[in-house]
Amino acid sequence: MASFPPRVNEKEIGKLLLNLVDHTEVVRDLTFAPDGSLILVSASRDKTLRVWDLKDDGNMMKVLRGHQNWVYSCAFSPDSSMLCSVGASKAVFLWNMDKYTMIRKLEGHHHDVVACDFSPDGALLATASYDTRVYIWDPHDGDILMEFGHLFPPPTPIFAGGANDRWVRSVSFSHDGLHIASLADDKMVRFWRIDEDYPVQVAPLSNGLCCAFSTDGSVLAAGTHDGSVYFWATPRQVPSLQHLCRMSIRRVMPTQEVQELPVPSKLLEFLSYRI
């Protein structure tokens, strides 16, 4: 249900426009489709994701069901065709947003998955979990391509589900497609390159809860449990021409189409982020 004023003028700026009230529990996350369609997805503790059309007076278009527990976070792919959702379970859910159907569940984490983010070209998906790990997936075939651990040596699956002061709370992709940031309970924010096993830079941060890069990738903002927001200048590197070309190709070609290209195998591995 929604109420929507007939028209917005300058005097109404800052006033409430919509009140979407169909969820039955706390709403944990919101994400707009990047294509400018004003399609909004909300994630809730009521175990559902709801799809709203703000161009149609906030009409609820679809309810996505599949989670067996709270939904913590959701993210659209850059072309708006795919949605990732994660929550109080070990699975990562991928949804087809043209048909509003589940594509697949990605299995690999050993504890609740609490955050997710797509790379700018849509070829990679980062997920953060209480199992002390950030995984980088190929969302098109479900393969885990990289693992960034926050506890060394990594805990066994039995202990990965316990309280170990290394729970990862948030993950964010930089817009250069080369770096990600993660926040963990060990009072650290880490900056990673997608092709290196260890952080390229770390900084102290207590009670970190969420993080996001600025549009140009030069600044990382992080919010904390105590109500503060901190900012860092991020590691900067001029992307190689090869990487820029790879991103351009991957924006329009999923992994399956890339693998059918008549090019050398090493180039296919590079385009598929396998090297």
PDB file of C-alpha atoms in Angstrom:
ATOM      1  CA  MET A   1       0.000   0.000   0.000  1.00  0.00           C
ATOM      2  CA  ALA A   2       1.219   3.511  -0.749  1.00  0.00           C
ATOM      3  CA  SER A   3       0.111   7.107  -0.834  1.00  0.00           C
ATOM      4  CA  PHE A   4       1.623   9.476  -3.369  1.00  0.00           C
ATOM      5  CA  PRO A   5       0.999  13.209  -3.837  1.00  0.00           C
ATOM      6  CA  PRO A   6      -0.195  14.062  -7.344  1.00  0.00           C
ATOM      7  CA  ARG A   7       2.741  16.339  -8.102  1.00  0.00           C
ATOM      8  CA  VAL A   8       6.033  17.432  -6.560  1.00  0.00           C
ATOM      9  CA  ASN A   9       7.038  21.087  -6.643  1.00  0.00           C
ATOM     10  CA  GLU A  10       9.783  23.076  -4.948  1.00  0.00           C
ATOM     11  CA  LYS A  11       7.676  23.714  -1.857  1.00  0.00           C
ATOM     12  CA  GLU A  12       7.264  19.970  -1.346  1.00  0.00           C
ATOM     13  CA  ILE A  13      10.970  19.166  -1.458  1.00  0.00           C
ATOM     14  CA  GLY A  14      11.885  17.360   1.742  1.00  0.00           C
ATOM     15  CA  LYS A  15       8.350  16.170   2.377  1.00  0.00           C
ATOM     16  CA  LEU A  16       7.302  12.533   2.615  1.00  0.00           C
ATOM     17  CA  LEU A  17       6.314  11.194  -0.810  1.00  0.00           C
ATOM     18  CA  LEU A  18       5.696   7.503  -0.199  1.00  0.00           C
ATOM     19  CA  ASN A  19       5.062   5.161   2.695  1.00  0.00           C
ATOM     20  CA  LEU A  20       5.474   1.499   1.715  1.00  0.00           C
ATOM     21  CA  VAL A  21       3.962  -0.615   4.456  1.00  0.00           C
ATOM     22  CA  ASP A  22       3.655  -4.225   3.288  1.00  0.00           C
ATOM     23  CA  HIS A  23       6.636  -5.673   5.180  1.00  0.00           C
ATOM     24  CA  THR A  24       5.765  -7.277   8.503  1.00  0.00           C
ATOM     25  CA  GLU A  25       9.207  -6.968  10.111  1.00  0.00           C
ATOM     26  CA  VAL A  26      12.233  -4.653  10.194  1.00  0.00           C
ATOM     27  CA  VAL A  27      13.498  -3.518   6.773  1.00  0.00           C
ATOM     28  CA  ARG A  28      17.277  -4.056   6.724  1.00  0.00           C
ATOM     29  CA  ASP A  29      18.317  -2.843   3.279  1.00  0.00           C
ATOM     30  CA  LEU A  30      17.146  -0.977   0.177  1.00  0.00           C
ATOM     31  CA  THR A  31      18.540  -0.808  -3.342  1.00  0.00           C
ATOM     32  CA  PHE A  32      17.411   0.970  -6.498  1.00  0.00           C
ATOM     33  CA  ALA A  33      17.847  -0.546  -9.957  1.00  0.00           C
ATOM     34  CA  PRO A  34      20.792   1.264 -11.598  1.00  0.00           C
ATOM     35  CA  ASP A  35      18.948   1.655 -14.908  1.00  0.00           C
ATOM     36  CA  GLY A  36      16.950   4.641 -13.656  1.00  0.00           C
ATOM     37  CA  SER A  37      13.636   2.795 -13.757  1.00  0.00           C
ATOM     38  CA  LEU A  38      12.833   3.731 -10.127  1.00  0.00           C
ATOM     39  CA  ILE A  39      12.413   0.059  -9.289  1.00  0.00           C
ATOM     40  CA  LEU A  40      13.211  -0.395  -5.607  1.00  0.00           C
ATOM     41  CA  VAL A  41      13.936  -3.638  -3.751  1.00  0.00           C
ATOM     42  CA  SER A  42      13.597  -3.871   0.026  1.00  0.00           C
ATOM     43  CA  ALA A  43      15.073  -6.630   2.207  1.00  0.00           C
ATOM     44  CA  SER A  44      13.441  -7.500   5.518  1.00  0.00           C
ATOM     45  CA  ARG A  45      13.561  -9.662   8.594  1.00  0.00           C
ATOM     46  CA  ASP A  46      10.218 -11.060   7.424  1.00  0.00           C
ATOM     47  CA  LYS A  47      12.329 -13.335   5.149  1.00  0.00           C
ATOM     48  CA  THR A  48      11.223 -11.618   1.925  1.00  0.00           C
ATOM     49  CA  LEU A  49      12.399  -9.153  -0.670  1.00  0.00           C
ATOM     50  CA  ARG A  50       9.758  -6.867  -2.141  1.00  0.00           C
ATOM     51  CA  VAL A  51       9.934  -5.127  -5.498  1.00  0.00           C
ATOM     52  CA  TRP A  52       8.323  -1.683  -5.744  1.00  0.00           C
ATOM     53  CA  ASP A  53       7.647   0.531  -8.768  1.00  0.00           C
ATOM     54  CA  LEU A  54       7.955   4.149  -7.660  1.00  0.00           C
ATOM     55  CA  LYS A  55       6.775   5.354 -11.081  1.00  0.00           C
ATOM     56  CA  ASP A  56       3.478   3.586 -10.406  1.00  0.00           C
ATOM     57  CA  ASP A  57       2.635   5.247  -7.100  1.00  0.00           C
ATOM     58  CA  GLY A  58       4.834   2.788  -5.215  1.00  0.00           C
ATOM     59  CA  ASN A  59       2.976  -0.277  -6.433  1.00  0.00           C
ATOM     60  CA  MET A  60       4.428  -3.524  -5.064  1.00  0.00           C
ATOM     61  CA  MET A  61       5.207  -5.583  -8.152  1.00  0.00           C
ATOM     62  CA  LYS A  62       6.552  -8.807  -6.656  1.00  0.00           C
ATOM     63  CA  VAL A  63       7.501 -10.612  -3.466  1.00  0.00           C
ATOM     64  CA  LEU A  64      10.680 -12.692  -3.739  1.00  0.00           C
ATOM     65  CA  ARG A  65      10.576 -15.685  -1.398  1.00  0.00           C
ATOM     66  CA  GLY A  66      13.288 -18.229  -0.742  1.00  0.00           C
ATOM     67  CA  HIS A  67      15.132 -17.086   2.343  1.00  0.00           C
ATOM     68  CA  GLN A  68      14.387 -19.170   5.417  1.00  0.00           C
ATOM     69  CA  ASN A  69      15.480 -16.436   7.808  1.00  0.00           C
ATOM     70  CA  TRP A  70      16.190 -12.717   7.993  1.00  0.00           C
ATOM     71  CA  VAL A  71      17.395 -10.983   4.832  1.00  0.00           C
ATOM     72  CA  TYR A  72      20.286  -8.647   5.638  1.00  0.00           C
ATOM     73  CA  SER A  73      21.384  -7.115   2.354  1.00  0.00           C
ATOM     74  CA  CYS A  74      20.676  -6.937  -1.369  1.00  0.00           C
ATOM     75  CA  ALA A  75      22.386  -5.480  -4.438  1.00  0.00           C
ATOM     76  CA  PHE A  76      21.558  -5.062  -8.115  1.00  0.00           C
ATOM     77  CA  SER A  77      23.975  -5.965 -10.873  1.00  0.00           C
ATOM     78  CA  PRO A  78      25.051  -2.876 -12.877  1.00  0.00           C
ATOM     79  CA  ASP A  79      22.708  -3.736 -15.779  1.00  0.00           C
ATOM     80  CA  SER A  80      19.779  -4.285 -13.358  1.00  0.00           C
ATOM     81  CA  SER A  81      19.151  -7.787 -14.722  1.00  0.00           C
ATOM     82  CA  MET A  82      20.263  -9.631 -11.585  1.00  0.00           C
ATOM     83  CA  LEU A  83      19.758  -9.175  -7.853  1.00  0.00           C
ATOM     84  CA  CYS A  84      21.849 -10.687  -5.088  1.00  0.00           C
ATOM     85  CA  SER A  85      20.438 -11.139  -1.599  1.00  0.00           C
ATOM     86  CA  VAL A  86      22.049 -12.491   1.573  1.00  0.00           C
ATOM     87  CA  GLY A  87      20.905 -13.077   5.118  1.00  0.00           C
ATOM     88  CA  ALA A  88      20.922 -15.247   8.203  1.00  0.00           C
ATOM     89  CA  SER A  89      22.081 -18.357   6.361  1.00  0.00           C
ATOM     90  CA  LYS A  90      25.151 -19.640   4.557  1.00  0.00           C
ATOM     91  CA  ALA A  91      23.628 -19.253   1.080  1.00  0.00           C
ATOM     92  CA  VAL A  92      23.866 -16.401  -1.418  1.00  0.00           C
ATOM     93  CA  PHE A  93      20.732 -15.938  -3.522  1.00  0.00           C
ATOM     94  CA  LEU A  94      20.740 -14.711  -7.117  1.00  0.00           C
ATOM     95  CA  TRP A  95      17.515 -13.548  -8.756  1.00  0.00           C
ATOM     96  CA  ASN A  96      16.517 -12.914 -12.375  1.00  0.00           C
ATOM     97  CA  MET A  97      14.923  -9.468 -12.236  1.00  0.00           C
ATOM     98  CA  ASP A  98      13.279  -9.772 -15.652  1.00  0.00           C
ATOM     99  CA  LYS A  99      11.307 -12.869 -14.613  1.00  0.00           C
ATOM    100  CA  TYR A 100      11.475 -12.406 -10.815  1.00  0.00           C
ATOM    101  CA  THR A 101      12.706 -15.961 -10.378  1.00  0.00           C
ATOM    102  CA  MET A 102      15.619 -17.431  -8.481  1.00  0.00           C
ATOM    103  CA  ILE A 103      18.614 -18.178 -10.699  1.00  0.00           C
ATOM    104  CA  ARG A 104      20.656 -20.145  -8.184  1.00  0.00           C
ATOM    105  CA  LYS A 105      21.910 -20.335  -4.639  1.00  0.00           C
ATOM    106  CA  LEU A 106      25.671 -20.007  -4.185  1.00  0.00           C
ATOM    107  CA  GLU A 107      27.050 -22.343  -1.529  1.00  0.00           C
ATOM    108  CA  GLY A 108      30.448 -21.959   0.123  1.00  0.00           C
ATOM    109  CA  HIS A 109      30.243 -19.784   3.211  1.00  0.00           C
ATOM    110  CA  HIS A 110      30.176 -21.411   6.664  1.00  0.00           C
ATOM    111  CA  HIS A 111      28.167 -18.797   8.567  1.00  0.00           C
ATOM    112  CA  ASP A 112      25.631 -16.020   7.974  1.00  0.00           C
ATOM    113  CA  VAL A 113      26.321 -13.890   4.892  1.00  0.00           C
ATOM    114  CA  VAL A 114      25.740 -10.244   5.762  1.00  0.00           C
ATOM    115  CA  ALA A 115      26.783  -8.081   2.796  1.00  0.00           C
ATOM    116  CA  CYS A 116      27.128  -8.254  -0.977  1.00  0.00           C
ATOM    117  CA  ASP A 117      28.231  -6.023  -3.852  1.00  0.00           C
ATOM    118  CA  PHE A 118      28.733  -6.419  -7.606  1.00  0.00           C
ATOM    119  CA  SER A 119      31.787  -5.206  -9.479  1.00  0.00           C
ATOM    120  CA  PRO A 120      31.196  -2.256 -11.837  1.00  0.00           C
ATOM    121  CA  ASP A 121      31.187  -4.537 -14.891  1.00  0.00           C
ATOM    122  CA  GLY A 122      28.884  -7.115 -13.272  1.00  0.00           C
ATOM    123  CA  ALA A 123      31.393  -9.921 -13.818  1.00  0.00           C
ATOM    124  CA  LEU A 124      32.185 -10.380 -10.119  1.00  0.00           C
ATOM    125  CA  LEU A 125      30.196 -10.565  -6.909  1.00  0.00           C
ATOM    126  CA  ALA A 126      31.697  -9.959  -3.457  1.00  0.00           C
ATOM    127  CA  THR A 127      30.066 -11.397  -0.323  1.00  0.00           C
ATOM    128  CA  ALA A 128      31.042 -10.918   3.325  1.00  0.00           C
ATOM    129  CA  SER A 129      30.308 -13.444   6.056  1.00  0.00           C
ATOM    130  CA  TYR A 130      30.663 -14.058   9.753  1.00  0.00           C
ATOM    131  CA  ASP A 131      32.869 -17.006   8.758  1.00  0.00           C
ATOM    132  CA  THR A 132      35.769 -14.450   8.588  1.00  0.00           C
ATOM    133  CA  ARG A 133      35.889 -14.530   4.778  1.00  0.00           C
ATOM    134  CA  VAL A 134      35.057 -12.401   1.781  1.00  0.00           C
ATOM    135  CA  TYR A 135      34.415 -14.463  -1.336  1.00  0.00           C
ATOM    136  CA  ILE A 136      34.595 -13.184  -4.890  1.00  0.00           C
ATOM    137  CA  TRP A 137      32.217 -15.168  -7.096  1.00  0.00           C
ATOM    138  CA  ASP A 138      31.476 -15.416 -10.766  1.00  0.00           C
ATOM    139  CA  PRO A 139      27.719 -14.795 -10.524  1.00  0.00           C
ATOM    140  CA  HIS A 140      27.143 -16.277 -13.972  1.00  0.00           C
ATOM    141  CA  ASP A 141      28.370 -19.789 -13.149  1.00  0.00           C
ATOM    142  CA  GLY A 142      28.618 -19.790  -9.339  1.00  0.00           C
ATOM    143  CA  ASP A 143      32.369 -20.380  -9.093  1.00  0.00           C
ATOM    144  CA  ILE A 144      34.381 -18.937  -6.201  1.00  0.00           C
ATOM    145  CA  LEU A 145      37.266 -17.095  -7.859  1.00  0.00           C
ATOM    146  CA  MET A 146      38.994 -15.527  -4.839  1.00  0.00           C
ATOM    147  CA  GLU A 147      38.965 -15.727  -1.056  1.00  0.00           C
ATOM    148  CA  PHE A 148      40.047 -12.945   1.279  1.00  0.00           C
ATOM    149  CA  GLY A 149      40.549 -14.221   4.808  1.00  0.00           C
ATOM    150  CA  HIS A 150      40.451 -12.093   7.953  1.00  0.00           C
ATOM    151  CA  LEU A 151      41.842 -14.733  10.321  1.00  0.00           C
ATOM    152  CA  PHE A 152      45.123 -16.572   9.812  1.00  0.00           C
ATOM    153  CA  PRO A 153      45.265 -19.466   9.605  1.00  0.00           C
ATOM    154  CA  PRO A 154      41.677 -19.651   8.344  1.00  0.00           C
ATOM    155  CA  PRO A 155      39.294 -21.405  10.753  1.00  0.00           C
ATOM    156  CA  THR A 156      38.057 -24.862   9.893  1.00  0.00           C
ATOM    157  CA  PRO A 157      34.375 -25.066   8.885  1.00  0.00           C
ATOM    158  CA  ILE A 158      33.466 -26.158  12.432  1.00  0.00           C
ATOM    159  CA  PHE A 159      35.048 -23.085  14.038  1.00  0.00           C
ATOM    160  CA  ALA A 160      34.138 -20.673  11.235  1.00  0.00           C
ATOM    161  CA  GLY A 161      30.609 -20.608  12.616  1.00  0.00           C
ATOM    162  CA  GLY A 162      31.688 -19.484  16.075  1.00  0.00           C
ATOM    163  CA  ALA A 163      32.421 -16.125  17.688  1.00  0.00           C
ATOM    164  CA  ASN A 164      36.055 -15.446  16.856  1.00  0.00           C
ATOM    165  CA  ASP A 165      36.306 -11.621  16.792  1.00  0.00           C
ATOM    166  CA  ARG A 166      36.858 -11.689  13.039  1.00  0.00           C
ATOM    167  CA  TRP A 167      33.297 -11.542  11.752  1.00  0.00           C
ATOM    168  CA  VAL A 168      33.238  -9.568   8.516  1.00  0.00           C
ATOM    169  CA  ARG A 169      30.500  -6.936   8.603  1.00  0.00           C
ATOM    170  CA  SER A 170      30.644  -5.211   5.227  1.00  0.00           C
ATOM    171  CA  VAL A 171      32.207  -5.308   1.774  1.00  0.00           C
ATOM    172  CA  SER A 172      32.227  -2.785  -1.055  1.00  0.00           C
ATOM    173  CA  PHE A 173      33.605  -2.775  -4.609  1.00  0.00           C
ATOM    174  CA  SER A 174      35.514   0.260  -5.812  1.00  0.00           C
ATOM    175  CA  HIS A 175      34.401   1.746  -9.106  1.00  0.00           C
ATOM    176  CA  ASP A 176      37.776   0.939 -10.656  1.00  0.00           C
ATOM    177  CA  GLY A 177      36.838  -2.761 -10.481  1.00  0.00           C
ATOM    178  CA  LEU A 178      40.254  -3.545  -8.990  1.00  0.00           C
ATOM    179  CA  HIS A 179      39.804  -2.863  -5.272  1.00  0.00           C
ATOM    180  CA  ILE A 180      37.394  -3.857  -2.548  1.00  0.00           C
ATOM    181  CA  ALA A 181      37.115  -2.752   1.058  1.00  0.00           C
ATOM    182  CA  SER A 182      36.023  -4.873   4.020  1.00  0.00           C
ATOM    183  CA  LEU A 183      35.204  -4.183   7.665  1.00  0.00           C
ATOM    184  CA  ALA A 184      35.662  -6.806  10.369  1.00  0.00           C
ATOM    185  CA  ASP A 185      35.246  -7.106  14.127  1.00  0.00           C
ATOM    186  CA  ASP A 186      39.021  -7.103  14.630  1.00  0.00           C
ATOM    187  CA  LYS A 187      38.870  -3.269  14.519  1.00  0.00           C
ATOM    188  CA  MET A 188      40.316  -3.047  11.042  1.00  0.00           C
ATOM    189  CA  VAL A 189      39.268  -1.788   7.633  1.00  0.00           C
ATOM    190  CA  ARG A 190      41.113  -3.542   4.831  1.00  0.00           C
ATOM    191  CA  PHE A 191      41.713  -2.540   1.230  1.00  0.00           C
ATOM    192  CA  TRP A 192      42.274  -5.425  -1.186  1.00  0.00           C
ATOM    193  CA  ARG A 193      43.205  -5.818  -4.824  1.00  0.00           C
ATOM    194  CA  ILE A 194      41.212  -8.509  -6.571  1.00  0.00           C
ATOM    195  CA  ASP A 195      44.409 -10.168  -7.842  1.00  0.00           C
ATOM    196  CA  GLU A 196      46.333 -10.259  -4.536  1.00  0.00           C
ATOM    197  CA  ASP A 197      45.894 -12.507  -1.496  1.00  0.00           C
ATOM    198  CA  TYR A 198      46.782  -9.945   1.162  1.00  0.00           C
ATOM    199  CA  PRO A 199      45.465  -6.439   1.856  1.00  0.00           C
ATOM    200  CA  VAL A 200      47.290  -3.630   0.105  1.00  0.00           C
ATOM    201  CA  GLN A 201      46.468  -1.344   3.034  1.00  0.00           C
ATOM    202  CA  VAL A 202      44.829  -1.550   6.471  1.00  0.00           C
ATOM    203  CA  ALA A 203      43.541   1.092   8.867  1.00  0.00           C
ATOM    204  CA  PRO A 204      42.159   0.990  12.411  1.00  0.00           C
ATOM    205  CA  LEU A 205      38.396   1.180  12.878  1.00  0.00           C
ATOM    206  CA  SER A 206      36.400   0.145  15.949  1.00  0.00           C
ATOM    207  CA  ASN A 207      32.790  -1.009  15.756  1.00  0.00           C
ATOM    208  CA  GLY A 208      32.674  -0.901  11.951  1.00  0.00           C
ATOM    209  CA  LEU A 209      29.291  -1.776  10.474  1.00  0.00           C
ATOM    210  CA  CYS A 210      29.042  -0.602   6.838  1.00  0.00           C
ATOM    211  CA  CYS A 211      31.194   0.967   4.128  1.00  0.00           C
ATOM    212  CA  ALA A 212      30.908   2.487   0.661  1.00  0.00           C
ATOM    213  CA  PHE A 213      33.265   3.985  -1.920  1.00  0.00           C
ATOM    214  CA  SER A 214      32.742   7.419  -3.422  1.00  0.00           C
ATOM    215  CA  THR A 215      31.758   7.508  -7.089  1.00  0.00           C
ATOM    216  CA  ASP A 216      35.331   8.120  -8.253  1.00  0.00           C
ATOM    217  CA  GLY A 217      36.719   5.560  -5.803  1.00  0.00           C
ATOM    218  CA  SER A 218      39.041   8.059  -4.102  1.00  0.00           C
ATOM    219  CA  VAL A 219      37.304   7.977  -0.706  1.00  0.00           C
ATOM    220  CA  LEU A 220      35.920   5.196   1.471  1.00  0.00           C
ATOM    221  CA  ALA A 221      33.239   6.045   4.028  1.00  0.00           C
ATOM    222  CA  ALA A 222      32.582   3.718   6.953  1.00  0.00           C
ATOM    223  CA  GLY A 223      29.796   3.854   9.533  1.00  0.00           C
ATOM    224  CA  THR A 224      30.084   2.479  13.052  1.00  0.00           C
ATOM    225  CA  HIS A 225      27.838   1.184  15.824  1.00  0.00           C
ATOM    226  CA  ASP A 226      28.481   4.305  17.898  1.00  0.00           C
ATOM    227  CA  GLY A 227      26.987   6.646  15.290  1.00  0.00           C
ATOM    228  CA  SER A 228      30.203   7.926  13.686  1.00  0.00           C
ATOM    229  CA  VAL A 229      31.227   8.047  10.027  1.00  0.00           C
ATOM    230  CA  TYR A 230      34.911   7.886   9.093  1.00  0.00           C
ATOM    231  CA  PHE A 231      36.592   8.650   5.772  1.00  0.00           C
ATOM    232  CA  TRP A 232      39.808   7.400   4.195  1.00  0.00           C
ATOM    233  CA  ALA A 233      41.720   8.281   1.071  1.00  0.00           C
ATOM    234  CA  THR A 234      41.881   4.960  -0.753  1.00  0.00           C
ATOM    235  CA  PRO A 235      44.825   3.288  -2.494  1.00  0.00           C
ATOM    236  CA  ARG A 236      44.987   4.717  -6.000  1.00  0.00           C
ATOM    237  CA  GLN A 237      46.305   3.005  -9.073  1.00  0.00           C
ATOM    238  CA  VAL A 238      45.829   3.779 -12.728  1.00  0.00           C
ATOM    239  CA  PRO A 239      44.058   0.745 -14.225  1.00  0.00           C
ATOM    240  CA  SER A 240      45.878  -0.950 -17.063  1.00  0.00           C
ATOM    241  CA  LEU A 241      44.516  -0.732 -20.577  1.00  0.00           C
ATOM    242  CA  GLN A 242      43.968  -4.500 -20.454  1.00  0.00           C
ATOM    243  CA  HIS A 243      41.763  -4.189 -17.378  1.00  0.00           C
ATOM    244  CA  LEU A 244      39.754  -1.320 -18.865  1.00  0.00           C
ATOM    245  CA  CYS A 245      39.169  -3.373 -22.021  1.00  0.00           C
ATOM    246  CA  ARG A 246      38.170  -6.371 -19.912  1.00  0.00           C
ATOM    247  CA  MET A 247      35.633  -4.294 -18.007  1.00  0.00           C
ATOM    248  CA  SER A 248      34.188  -2.932 -21.248  1.00  0.00           C
ATOM    249  CA  ILE A 249      33.740  -6.444 -22.624  1.00  0.00           C
ATOM    250  CA  ARG A 250      32.324  -7.873 -19.396  1.00  0.00           C
ATOM    251  CA  ARG A 251      29.717  -5.141 -19.108  1.00  0.00           C
ATOM    252  CA  VAL A 252      27.967  -6.648 -22.126  1.00  0.00           C
ATOM    253  CA  MET A 253      29.067 -10.301 -22.095  1.00  0.00           C
ATOM    254  CA  PRO A 254      28.378 -12.907 -19.381  1.00  0.00           C
ATOM    255  CA  THR A 255      30.926 -15.623 -18.670  1.00  0.00           C
ATOM    256  CA  GLN A 256      29.234 -18.178 -20.910  1.00  0.00           C
ATOM    257  CA  GLU A 257      29.517 -15.906 -23.954  1.00  0.00           C
ATOM    258  CA  VAL A 258      33.106 -14.961 -23.138  1.00  0.00           C
ATOM    259  CA  GLN A 259      34.115 -18.620 -23.029  1.00  0.00           C
ATOM    260  CA  GLU A 260      32.821 -19.077 -26.573  1.00  0.00           C
ATOM    261  CA  LEU A 261      35.031 -16.351 -28.032  1.00  0.00           C
ATOM    262  CA  PRO A 262      37.583 -17.614 -30.592  1.00  0.00           C
ATOM    263  CA  VAL A 263      40.613 -16.293 -28.696  1.00  0.00           C
ATOM    264  CA  PRO A 264      43.590 -17.949 -26.941  1.00  0.00           C
ATOM    265  CA  SER A 265      42.891 -19.735 -23.664  1.00  0.00           C
ATOM    266  CA  LYS A 266      45.059 -17.345 -21.634  1.00  0.00           C
ATOM    267  CA  LEU A 267      43.000 -14.419 -22.880  1.00  0.00           C
ATOM    268  CA  LEU A 268      39.811 -16.269 -21.987  1.00  0.00           C
ATOM    269  CA  GLU A 269      41.148 -16.795 -18.473  1.00  0.00           C
ATOM    270  CA  PHE A 270      41.952 -13.106 -18.179  1.00  0.00           C
ATOM    271  CA  LEU A 271      38.529 -12.017 -19.444  1.00  0.00           C
ATOM    272  CA  SER A 272      36.898 -14.472 -17.012  1.00  0.00           C
ATOM    273  CA  TYR A 273      38.974 -13.179 -14.061  1.00  0.00           C
ATOM    274  CA  ARG A 274      40.626 -16.579 -13.692  1.00  0.00           C
ATOM    275  CA  ILE A 275      44.118 -15.025 -13.695  1.00  0.00           C
TER     276      ILE A 275
END
